[in-house]
Structures are given as structure tokens and as C-alpha cells.
Coordinates of C-alpha atoms (C1' of nucleotides) in Angstrom, one line a residue:
Chain A
M1 CA 150.9 123.6 84.9
T2 CA 149.9 126.6 82.9
P3 CA 152.6 128.5 81.1
R4 CA 152.9 132.0 82.6
R5 CA 155.2 133.6 80.1
L6 CA 153.3 136.9 79.7
A7 CA 154.3 139.4 82.3
Y8 CA 150.9 141.1 82.8
Q9 CA 149.2 137.7 83.1
K10 CA 151.8 136.7 85.7
I11 CA 151.0 139.7 87.8
R12 CA 147.3 139.3 87.2
S13 CA 147.2 135.7 88.4
D14 CA 149.5 136.4 91.3
V15 CA 147.2 139.1 92.6
L16 CA 144.2 137.0 91.9
K17 CA 145.7 134.1 93.9
R18 CA 146.4 136.3 96.9
I19 CA 142.8 137.5 96.9
E20 CA 141.4 134.0 96.5
T21 CA 143.5 132.6 99.3
G22 CA 142.2 135.4 101.5
E23 CA 145.6 137.0 102.0
W24 CA 144.0 140.1 100.7
T25 CA 140.3 140.6 101.3
Y26 CA 137.6 143.1 100.6
G27 CA 138.7 146.6 101.0
D28 CA 142.4 145.9 101.3
A29 CA 144.8 148.1 99.3
I30 CA 146.9 146.2 96.8
P31 CA 150.3 147.3 95.7
S32 CA 150.4 150.4 93.5
E33 CA 151.1 150.4 89.9
R34 CA 154.6 151.7 90.5
E35 CA 155.3 149.2 93.2
L36 CA 154.2 146.2 91.1
A37 CA 156.2 147.5 88.2
R38 CA 159.3 147.7 90.4
T39 CA 158.9 144.3 92.1
Y40 CA 158.2 142.5 88.9
G41 CA 160.8 144.5 86.9
V42 CA 158.3 145.6 84.3
S43 CA 157.3 149.0 83.0
L44 CA 154.4 150.9 84.4
M45 CA 152.2 150.2 81.4
T46 CA 152.5 146.5 81.9
A47 CA 151.6 146.7 85.6
R48 CA 148.7 148.9 84.6
H49 CA 147.5 146.3 82.1
A50 CA 147.3 143.7 84.8
L51 CA 145.3 145.9 87.1
Y52 CA 143.1 147.1 84.3
D53 CA 142.1 143.6 83.4
L54 CA 141.4 142.8 87.1
E55 CA 139.2 145.9 87.2
C56 CA 137.3 144.8 84.1
D57 CA 136.7 141.5 85.8
G58 CA 135.3 143.3 88.9
V59 CA 138.0 141.8 91.1
V60 CA 139.5 145.2 92.0
Q61 CA 138.5 148.8 92.2
R62 CA 140.8 151.7 91.4
R63 CA 140.5 155.1 92.9
R64 CA 142.5 157.9 91.4
G65 CA 144.8 159.6 93.9
V66 CA 144.1 156.9 96.4
G67 CA 145.0 153.4 95.2
T68 CA 143.7 150.1 94.1
F69 CA 141.6 148.0 96.4
V70 CA 140.1 144.5 96.5
A71 CA 136.5 144.8 95.3
P72 CA 133.6 143.5 97.4
P73 CA 132.7 139.9 96.6
R74 CA 130.2 139.9 93.7
I75 CA 127.1 137.9 93.7
E76 CA 126.9 136.2 90.4
F77 CA 123.4 136.2 88.9
N78 CA 122.4 134.4 85.8
R79 CA 125.6 132.5 85.6
L80 CA 125.9 129.3 83.8
S81 CA 127.2 126.9 86.4
S82 CA 126.7 123.3 87.1
I83 CA 124.8 121.9 90.1
T84 CA 128.0 120.6 91.5
E85 CA 129.5 124.1 91.3
Q86 CA 126.3 125.8 92.8
M87 CA 126.2 123.3 95.7
H88 CA 129.9 123.5 96.3
A89 CA 129.6 127.3 96.5
R90 CA 127.1 127.0 99.3
G91 CA 129.2 124.4 101.0
L92 CA 126.9 121.5 100.3
Q93 CA 127.8 118.0 99.2
T94 CA 126.4 116.5 96.1
H95 CA 126.6 113.2 94.4
S96 CA 125.0 111.6 91.4
K97 CA 123.9 108.1 90.3
V98 CA 124.0 107.3 86.6
I99 CA 120.7 105.5 86.0
A100 CA 120.9 105.2 82.3
F101 CA 123.7 105.3 79.7
E102 CA 123.1 104.8 76.0
L103 CA 125.6 105.3 73.2
N104 CA 123.2 105.6 70.3
A105 CA 120.2 107.4 71.4
N106 CA 117.7 108.6 68.8
E107 CA 115.4 111.4 70.0
E108 CA 114.2 114.0 67.7
S109 CA 114.1 116.8 70.2
A110 CA 117.7 116.3 71.2
I111 CA 118.9 116.0 67.6
A112 CA 117.1 119.2 66.7
A113 CA 118.4 121.0 69.8
L114 CA 122.0 120.0 69.0
G115 CA 121.6 121.0 65.4
L116 CA 122.7 117.5 64.2
E117 CA 121.8 115.4 61.2
S118 CA 119.4 112.6 62.0
E119 CA 122.0 109.9 61.3
E120 CA 124.5 111.2 63.8
K121 CA 125.1 109.2 67.0
I122 CA 124.1 110.8 70.2
L123 CA 125.3 109.9 73.7
R124 CA 122.5 110.0 76.2
F125 CA 122.7 109.5 79.9
E126 CA 120.5 110.1 82.9
R127 CA 121.6 111.0 86.4
L128 CA 119.7 111.0 89.7
R129 CA 121.2 113.9 91.7
Y130 CA 121.5 114.1 95.4
G131 CA 122.0 117.0 97.8
A132 CA 122.5 116.2 101.4
D133 CA 121.8 112.5 100.5
Q134 CA 118.3 113.3 99.3
P135 CA 117.4 113.0 95.6
F136 CA 116.3 116.4 94.3
A137 CA 116.7 116.1 90.5
I138 CA 116.7 113.9 87.5
E139 CA 118.8 115.1 84.6
T140 CA 119.1 113.7 81.2
C141 CA 121.9 114.9 79.0
Y142 CA 122.4 114.5 75.3
L143 CA 125.8 115.0 73.7
P144 CA 127.1 114.5 70.1
L145 CA 129.2 111.3 70.3
A146 CA 131.5 112.5 67.6
R147 CA 132.5 115.5 69.8
F148 CA 132.9 113.4 73.0
P149 CA 134.2 110.0 72.2
R150 CA 135.3 107.6 74.9
L151 CA 133.1 109.3 77.5
R152 CA 132.6 106.5 79.9
R153 CA 129.9 105.9 82.4
E154 CA 132.4 105.6 85.3
A155 CA 133.8 109.1 84.7
L156 CA 130.3 110.5 85.3
D157 CA 129.9 108.7 88.6
R158 CA 133.0 110.3 89.9
G159 CA 132.7 114.0 89.4
S160 CA 131.3 117.0 87.7
L161 CA 130.3 116.7 84.0
F162 CA 131.3 120.4 83.5
A163 CA 134.8 119.7 84.8
L164 CA 135.0 116.6 82.5
L165 CA 134.0 118.6 79.4
V166 CA 136.4 121.4 80.2
T167 CA 139.5 119.4 81.2
D168 CA 139.2 116.1 79.1
Y169 CA 137.6 117.6 76.0
K170 CA 138.9 121.1 76.0
T171 CA 135.4 122.5 75.7
R172 CA 135.1 126.2 76.2
L173 CA 131.6 126.5 77.6
S174 CA 130.0 129.9 76.8
Y175 CA 126.3 130.2 77.4
A176 CA 123.1 128.3 77.8
D177 CA 119.6 129.0 76.5
E178 CA 117.1 127.7 78.8
E179 CA 113.4 127.1 78.9
I180 CA 111.7 126.7 82.3
D181 CA 108.3 125.5 83.0
A182 CA 106.4 123.1 85.3
V183 CA 105.2 119.6 84.7
A184 CA 103.5 116.9 86.7
A185 CA 105.7 114.0 87.9
T186 CA 105.4 110.8 85.9
P187 CA 105.1 107.7 88.0
R188 CA 108.8 106.9 87.3
H189 CA 110.0 110.4 88.3
A190 CA 107.8 110.3 91.4
R191 CA 109.4 107.0 92.4
L192 CA 112.9 108.2 91.8
L193 CA 112.5 111.6 93.4
N194 CA 110.4 110.2 96.3
V195 CA 107.4 112.5 95.7
A196 CA 103.7 111.8 95.0
A197 CA 102.6 110.9 91.5
N198 CA 101.6 114.1 89.6
A199 CA 103.4 116.3 92.1
P200 CA 104.6 119.5 90.4
L201 CA 108.2 119.5 89.2
L202 CA 110.3 122.3 87.8
R203 CA 111.5 121.4 84.4
I204 CA 114.5 123.1 82.8
R205 CA 115.5 122.4 79.3
Q206 CA 118.8 123.8 78.2
V207 CA 121.1 123.9 75.2
I208 CA 124.7 124.7 76.2
H209 CA 126.9 126.3 73.6
Q210 CA 130.6 126.5 73.4
A211 CA 132.5 129.7 72.7
D212 CA 132.2 129.4 68.9
G213 CA 128.4 129.0 69.2
T214 CA 128.2 125.3 68.6
P215 CA 125.7 123.5 70.7
V216 CA 127.4 120.8 72.8
L217 CA 124.8 119.6 75.2
Y218 CA 121.1 119.3 75.4
G219 CA 119.8 118.7 78.9
I220 CA 116.4 118.2 80.5
G221 CA 116.2 118.4 84.2
F222 CA 113.3 117.7 86.6
Y223 CA 113.6 119.3 90.0
R224 CA 111.8 118.9 93.2
P225 CA 110.5 122.4 93.8
D226 CA 110.9 122.0 97.6
R227 CA 114.6 121.3 97.2
H228 CA 115.6 123.5 94.3
A229 CA 114.3 126.9 93.3
L230 CA 115.7 128.9 90.5
V231 CA 116.9 132.4 91.5
T232 CA 117.6 135.1 89.0
R233 CA 118.0 138.8 88.7
R234 CA 116.8 140.7 85.8
F235 CA 117.6 144.2 84.8
R236 CA 115.5 146.9 83.3
Chain B
M1 CA 132.7 174.1 81.3
T2 CA 133.6 171.9 78.4
P3 CA 135.2 168.6 79.4
R4 CA 138.3 168.2 77.3
R5 CA 137.9 165.3 75.0
L6 CA 140.5 162.6 75.7
A7 CA 142.1 161.3 72.6
Y8 CA 141.1 157.7 73.1
Q9 CA 137.6 158.7 74.1
K10 CA 137.3 160.7 70.9
I11 CA 138.3 157.8 68.8
R12 CA 136.0 155.5 70.7
S13 CA 133.0 157.7 70.3
D14 CA 133.7 158.4 66.7
V15 CA 133.8 154.7 65.9
L16 CA 130.7 154.1 68.0
K17 CA 128.8 156.8 66.1
R18 CA 129.7 155.3 62.8
I19 CA 128.4 151.9 64.0
E20 CA 125.2 153.4 65.4
T21 CA 124.4 155.3 62.3
G22 CA 124.8 152.1 60.3
E23 CA 127.8 153.4 58.3
W24 CA 129.6 150.4 59.6
T25 CA 127.5 147.3 60.3
Y26 CA 127.9 143.8 61.6
G27 CA 131.0 142.1 60.1
D28 CA 132.5 145.2 58.6
A29 CA 136.2 145.7 59.2
I30 CA 137.0 148.9 61.0
P31 CA 140.3 150.8 60.5
S32 CA 143.4 149.1 62.0
E33 CA 145.2 150.3 65.0
R34 CA 147.9 151.8 62.9
E35 CA 145.5 153.5 60.6
L36 CA 143.5 155.1 63.5
A37 CA 146.8 156.1 65.1
R38 CA 147.9 157.8 61.9
T39 CA 144.6 159.6 61.1
Y40 CA 144.1 160.8 64.6
G41 CA 147.7 161.7 65.1
V42 CA 148.1 159.6 68.2
S43 CA 150.4 156.8 69.2
L44 CA 149.6 153.1 68.7
M45 CA 148.9 152.6 72.4
T46 CA 146.3 155.3 72.4
A47 CA 144.4 153.9 69.4
R48 CA 144.7 150.4 71.0
H49 CA 143.1 151.8 74.2
A50 CA 140.0 153.0 72.3
L51 CA 139.6 149.6 70.5
Y52 CA 140.2 147.7 73.7
D53 CA 137.4 149.6 75.5
L54 CA 135.1 148.9 72.5
E55 CA 135.9 145.3 72.7
C56 CA 135.2 145.1 76.4
D57 CA 131.8 146.7 75.7
G58 CA 131.1 144.0 73.1
V59 CA 130.8 146.5 70.3
V60 CA 133.8 145.2 68.4
Q61 CA 135.7 141.9 67.9
R62 CA 139.4 141.8 67.3
R63 CA 141.1 139.0 65.6
R64 CA 144.9 138.8 65.6
G65 CA 146.5 138.9 62.2
V66 CA 143.2 139.8 60.6
G67 CA 141.7 143.0 61.9
T68 CA 139.0 144.5 64.0
F69 CA 135.3 144.0 63.1
V70 CA 131.9 145.3 64.2
A71 CA 130.5 142.7 66.5
P72 CA 127.1 141.1 65.9
P73 CA 124.2 143.1 67.5
R74 CA 123.6 141.8 71.0
I75 CA 120.3 140.3 72.0
E76 CA 119.2 141.4 75.4
F77 CA 118.4 138.4 77.5
N78 CA 117.1 138.4 81.1
R79 CA 115.6 141.8 80.7
L80 CA 113.1 142.9 83.3
S81 CA 109.9 143.6 81.3
S82 CA 106.2 143.3 82.0
I83 CA 104.0 140.7 80.5
T84 CA 102.3 143.4 78.5
E85 CA 105.7 144.4 77.0
Q86 CA 106.7 140.8 76.3
M87 CA 103.4 139.9 74.6
H88 CA 103.4 143.2 72.7
A89 CA 106.9 142.4 71.4
R90 CA 105.6 139.2 69.9
G91 CA 102.6 141.0 68.5
L92 CA 100.2 139.4 70.9
Q93 CA 97.2 141.1 72.6
T94 CA 96.8 140.9 76.3
H95 CA 94.3 142.1 78.8
S96 CA 93.7 141.7 82.5
K97 CA 90.9 141.5 84.9
V98 CA 91.3 142.8 88.4
I99 CA 89.8 140.1 90.6
A100 CA 90.8 141.6 94.0
F101 CA 91.8 145.0 95.2
E102 CA 92.6 145.7 98.8
L103 CA 93.9 148.9 100.4
N104 CA 95.2 147.6 103.6
A105 CA 96.6 144.1 103.1
N106 CA 98.5 142.5 105.9
E107 CA 100.7 139.6 104.7
E108 CA 104.0 138.9 106.4
S109 CA 105.8 137.7 103.3
A110 CA 105.0 140.9 101.4
I111 CA 105.9 143.1 104.3
A112 CA 109.2 141.4 104.6
A113 CA 109.9 141.4 100.9
L114 CA 109.3 145.1 100.6
G115 CA 111.4 145.8 103.7
L116 CA 108.5 147.6 105.5
E117 CA 107.5 148.0 109.1
S118 CA 104.5 145.8 110.0
E119 CA 102.3 148.8 110.6
E120 CA 102.7 150.2 107.1
K121 CA 99.8 150.0 104.8
I122 CA 100.1 147.8 101.7
L123 CA 98.2 147.9 98.5
R124 CA 97.3 144.4 97.3
F125 CA 95.6 143.5 94.1
E126 CA 95.2 140.4 92.0
R127 CA 94.8 140.2 88.3
L128 CA 93.8 137.4 86.0
R129 CA 95.8 137.8 82.8
Y130 CA 94.7 136.8 79.4
G131 CA 96.6 136.2 76.2
A132 CA 94.7 135.5 73.0
D133 CA 91.5 135.6 75.2
Q134 CA 92.7 132.6 77.2
P135 CA 93.6 133.0 80.9
F136 CA 97.2 132.1 81.4
A137 CA 98.3 133.6 84.7
I138 CA 97.2 134.9 88.0
E139 CA 99.4 137.6 89.5
T140 CA 99.2 139.2 92.9
C141 CA 101.0 142.4 93.5
Y142 CA 101.9 144.2 96.7
L143 CA 103.0 147.8 96.8
P144 CA 103.7 150.2 99.7
L145 CA 100.6 152.5 99.8
A146 CA 102.7 155.4 101.0
R147 CA 104.7 155.3 97.8
F148 CA 101.7 154.9 95.4
P149 CA 98.7 156.7 96.8
R150 CA 95.6 157.2 94.7
L151 CA 96.4 154.1 92.6
R152 CA 92.9 153.1 91.6
R153 CA 91.5 149.9 90.5
E154 CA 90.2 151.3 87.2
A155 CA 93.7 152.4 86.1
L156 CA 94.9 148.8 86.3
D157 CA 92.1 147.5 84.2
R158 CA 93.1 149.8 81.4
G159 CA 96.8 149.2 80.8
S160 CA 100.2 148.1 81.9
L161 CA 101.1 148.4 85.5
F162 CA 104.7 149.1 84.5
A163 CA 103.7 152.0 82.4
L164 CA 101.6 153.4 85.3
L165 CA 104.4 153.2 87.7
V166 CA 106.8 154.9 85.4
T167 CA 104.6 157.7 84.1
D168 CA 102.3 158.5 87.0
Y169 CA 104.6 157.8 89.8
K170 CA 108.0 158.6 88.3
T171 CA 109.4 155.2 89.3
R172 CA 112.7 154.3 87.9
L173 CA 112.5 150.6 87.7
S174 CA 115.9 149.0 87.9
Y175 CA 116.0 145.3 88.6
A176 CA 114.0 142.3 89.9
D177 CA 115.2 139.4 92.0
E178 CA 113.1 136.4 91.2
E179 CA 112.6 133.0 92.6
I180 CA 111.1 130.4 90.3
D181 CA 109.6 127.1 91.2
A182 CA 106.7 124.8 90.6
V183 CA 103.5 124.3 92.6
A184 CA 100.2 122.4 92.3
A185 CA 97.2 124.4 91.4
T186 CA 94.8 125.1 94.3
P187 CA 91.2 124.6 93.6
R188 CA 90.7 128.3 93.2
H189 CA 93.7 128.7 90.8
A190 CA 92.5 125.7 88.9
R191 CA 89.1 127.2 88.4
L192 CA 90.4 130.6 87.4
L193 CA 93.0 129.3 85.0
N194 CA 90.8 126.6 83.7
V195 CA 93.1 123.7 84.5
A196 CA 92.7 120.5 86.5
A197 CA 93.0 120.7 90.3
N198 CA 96.6 120.0 91.4
A199 CA 97.9 120.7 87.9
P200 CA 101.5 121.9 87.9
L201 CA 101.9 125.7 87.7
L202 CA 105.0 127.7 87.3
R203 CA 105.3 130.1 90.2
I204 CA 107.4 133.2 90.0
R205 CA 107.9 135.4 93.0
Q206 CA 109.7 138.7 92.4
V207 CA 110.8 141.8 94.2
I208 CA 111.2 144.7 91.9
H209 CA 113.6 147.5 92.9
Q210 CA 113.9 151.0 91.8
A211 CA 117.2 152.6 90.8
D212 CA 118.1 153.5 94.4
G213 CA 117.6 149.9 95.5
T214 CA 114.3 150.5 97.3
P215 CA 111.9 147.6 96.8
V216 CA 108.7 148.9 95.2
L217 CA 106.8 145.8 94.3
Y218 CA 106.4 142.3 95.5
G219 CA 104.7 140.0 93.1
I220 CA 103.6 136.4 93.0
G221 CA 102.6 134.9 89.7
F222 CA 101.1 131.5 88.8
Y223 CA 101.5 130.6 85.2
R224 CA 100.0 127.8 83.1
P225 CA 103.1 126.0 81.8
D226 CA 101.4 125.2 78.5
R227 CA 100.9 128.9 77.8
H228 CA 103.9 130.5 79.4
A229 CA 107.4 129.2 79.6
L230 CA 110.3 131.3 81.0
V231 CA 113.2 131.7 78.6
T232 CA 116.6 132.8 79.7
R233 CA 120.2 132.8 78.6
R234 CA 122.9 132.3 81.1
F235 CA 126.6 133.0 80.5
R236 CA 129.6 131.2 81.7
Chain C
dA1 C1' 156.1 139.2 52.5
dA2 C1' 152.9 142.3 54.2
dG3 C1' 149.6 143.6 57.4
dT4 C1' 147.2 142.7 61.6
dG5 C1' 146.6 142.5 66.6
dG6 C1' 149.4 141.5 71.3
dT7 C1' 153.0 142.6 74.4
dC8 C1' 156.3 145.7 76.3
dT9 C1' 159.6 149.6 77.3
dA10 C1' 161.2 153.9 79.6
dG11 C1' 160.1 157.5 80.1
dA12 C1' 156.5 162.1 80.3
dC13 C1' 152.9 165.1 82.2
dC14 C1' 148.2 165.6 84.3
dA15 C1' 144.4 165.1 87.9
dC16 C1' 143.2 163.8 92.2
dG17 C1' 143.2 162.8 97.3
dG18 C1' 145.1 162.8 101.8
dC19 C1' 148.4 164.7 105.0
Chain D
dC1 C1' 153.6 168.2 99.6
dC2 C1' 153.8 163.3 98.0
dG3 C1' 151.9 159.3 96.2
dT4 C1' 148.2 157.7 93.6
dG5 C1' 145.8 156.4 89.2
dG6 C1' 145.0 158.3 84.1
dT7 C1' 146.7 159.5 79.7
dC8 C1' 150.1 159.4 76.2
dT9 C1' 154.5 158.9 73.4
dA10 C1' 157.5 156.7 69.9
dG11 C1' 159.3 153.4 69.3
dA12 C1' 160.4 147.8 69.6
dC13 C1' 159.6 142.8 68.8
dC14 C1' 156.5 138.9 68.6
dA15 C1' 152.5 135.9 66.9
dC16 C1' 149.3 135.2 63.7
dT17 C1' 146.6 135.3 59.1
dT18 C1' 146.3 136.1 54.4
dC19 C1' 148.1 136.3 50.0

DNA sequence: AAGTGGTCTAGACCACGGC
DNA sequence: CCGTGGTCTAGACCACTTC
């Protein structure tokens, strides 16, 4: 349970919940500032604070003289999200198989990407990822062992790595720098992904940072281009 | 008619100006809420409002118990820019060779991407792009002829397509939706790009929109992954 | 202890939109 | 006209950081 001691956060999350559950949907008017202030027994400024935050987050649109309305659902571009989250958002099932797990890896590229000293221990694991029961990606992750002790292989089998980092290790994920290119499948990759040898694969290398800027994860993923295309929007 | 300056906006823009002129730079403390309130003769809440807005815009960082500071300059990621612009920013020379130019193309994918009727005329051209005198990409562009009449082959040889669209046709470029994957080089691509047949290539398909949302350009690019990687930053 | 940002009150008046 | 959001006041107390 999360402590809800702040009045404006209480209002904020209550409104958010009603929108998320579909009780209020796109275009619906939500209670006015004065009404919220009255029902929650707070001052106008406090009710405003809640609505202002929701407007900044794009959840809500306010029109002077008219009211406050649920904003149209946003399409999130360029968002850092895990495969599990992406697939789930589209209503697709995923699962993974951990095919390698090593407590003391030693790879220069990972050490450099994570900004570590060469003596530090690194956790390395490799997962074969499935969507609709077909393998579509191989991902290798490197994490500093000191930051994530007791991370066990079994935990990875069960669920989302992102969820694990956030809940079990209190990681505040912030951003990822990514480099995307194309490579030919090695015989091993070809076998695991069920494609021809030398078939083109999309390769994404990423360093994920937490809120304070510290790198927490270095990942290399190889994706079957027929099953996973990267979609982005760029602005001028 | 002079729009009356609201107190919090006045504070906001004054602070912004001092940052833009370099009077206050990255890391500097800016006056506290109470100090701003006093010097502008407004209440605390009003000074707070100004600082809160600046924080939302990422101009300023606030730290409880410490103060408010100028935020580090933001790096613009995921910006829509042409190859010419990207290369130029890194101090690299590029040139292109137009290897196809067709006034009345008829390709379903392009017509659909541009949201046109099937009878409309489409301009199609293909360019082989060089960086440091080595070919690294083949790009095919489709544009609605009605929007860009008199676009001549010679103009493309000379300079940047983006510059042409902006200056000669008053196009206000706004955003691009892109789809990125990997494909094997066709024999023709392999020959032009000087790679082995079936070598992996990065493929980027994009629809560029102008400010009013109208699609103005559909492009397919094939990139040698050893000479051109895509770099992005994604935020949580 | 002093100073900072964070939350909150109980009002006020203004600007706007719809009826 | 009434109800809406937008701005603003003059205080209050709390939580946090630094000295």
C-alpha cells in the first residue's frame, strides 16, 4: 500500500483511477475545481494543484469557462518500455526462456558501457523471447552485481525484468541510449530464432540509466525483423 | 493591444532571459521563492508558480532544503533531421548521386503512405548517398507531384532535399513516423553499396508530415550498418 | 538555527463560455 | 446570468539540507 497522506496526490490518484478503470473516458467532464474542493474538504488551490498536475501529464484538458475533461488517449512514442510491457499493451502474450546465466562475466564492452572498473563483477544472462509462442528475439543483459545482488535465474523466468528492477531493487529507471543497426545471424542465433544462417537481424544495443544518471543495464538484443520492427516518431 | 503581463509570467520570462543570455548558467542557484516574492512584490504562491512552470519545462531544477538551480542544457534527441544535416553537424562531407527520377510513379505503398488517391501523380527519385566518398545508403523518396511541381533532378544533385522543401516550397516540416527493421541486400543494392549479396542492411521507412499533419514525403532508405547506425534516446 | 522548497488555507477578483 | 478555469493574496506549518 502506498501512503496517500498528501491531499492533492489523493485527489490526483483518485481521478486517475477512475480514468484508468474506464469509469470516465475520453471527452467526459470531470468534477470542477470547486466540486472537488468541496467533496474532499480542501481549499480551491489544493484541488487546482491536483488538476494542474494531471494536465501536465496530459491526462486531462482544461478549458476556461467550460470545465475539465479527460484527454484523448495519447500514443506514446519513443518511450522506454520493456518488451513485456509493449506486448501487453497490444494484448499479446510473451514469455522468455533463460538460456544462459553467469555471475562473473567479463566482457569489455559491457564493463565500458556500465562505467565500471574492470575488476567489478557483472551479472550476465541471456534470454530467448517468445511472442505468440514463436521466438522473435535473443537478448543479453549485463548488470553490475553489486547493485543487484541475489538476482536469481528463477526470478527472470517468471516475469518482467523491468518489474523486478523496479519493485525488488527500487530502481528508478529513467532513460536509455540506444544504437540500432543490422547484422547477419550467426549460426547459433539462426538456430535459436529459427531463421536461415546469415539472415538479417535487427540489433539494438542499449544502456539503461536510472534517475541519477547511473547506468544500470547494458543490453544487446537481436530481433527477427519479420516479427519485430522498431517504430519511432521524430520531431523537427 | 498590449497583453497585460501576468505576474508569474513576468517572473518566468525574466528568469528565462537571464539564463538565455548566460548571466546564469548551468548549476547556478537562482533566487529563492521568498526572494523573488519580495523583489517582485508578489505572494509566495505566485513566485512558486513561476518556478514550477520553469521546472516543468526542464529549465530549472528545484531541490528541497537547498534551492533552485539552472538545469543542465538539454540535448535534443530523436530530432527529425536530414542526413546532410546530421553529417554536417559532425563535420563530415556528404554528396549524393541521383540514380533514378520518375515523374509518374505508381506504387501502392507510397500512395497509401501519403494518403493519396490512386490516380494522383507521384514524384519518385532514388539517391545513392556518400559519406567520406564511400556509398553508405540508398534512399528512395516519394512526393505528391501536385504539392511539389517543377522539382527538377538537377536541384537534388546540388544540395539537401530538406533545404529545398523548406525554402523553395515553403514546407513546414513537423514530424516523421518511422519504421526500422533489417533486410538482406538485393543484388542491386549490394552492387550499389559495395557489399556482399544478402548482407544485412538497416531499412528505415518514414513518412514525413508537415505542420498541419499532411504527409509530404514517403521515404525508404537502406543503410550499410557498418557506416550508419541509428542512435536514439528513449525516456521512461 | 536558519534557510530552502512543499503543502495548504480561505478567501478574493478576473476572463471566458454557454444558456 | 451562472459556473467554469486562471490568477493572486498573506499568511500557516511541515520536511529537508546545510552550517
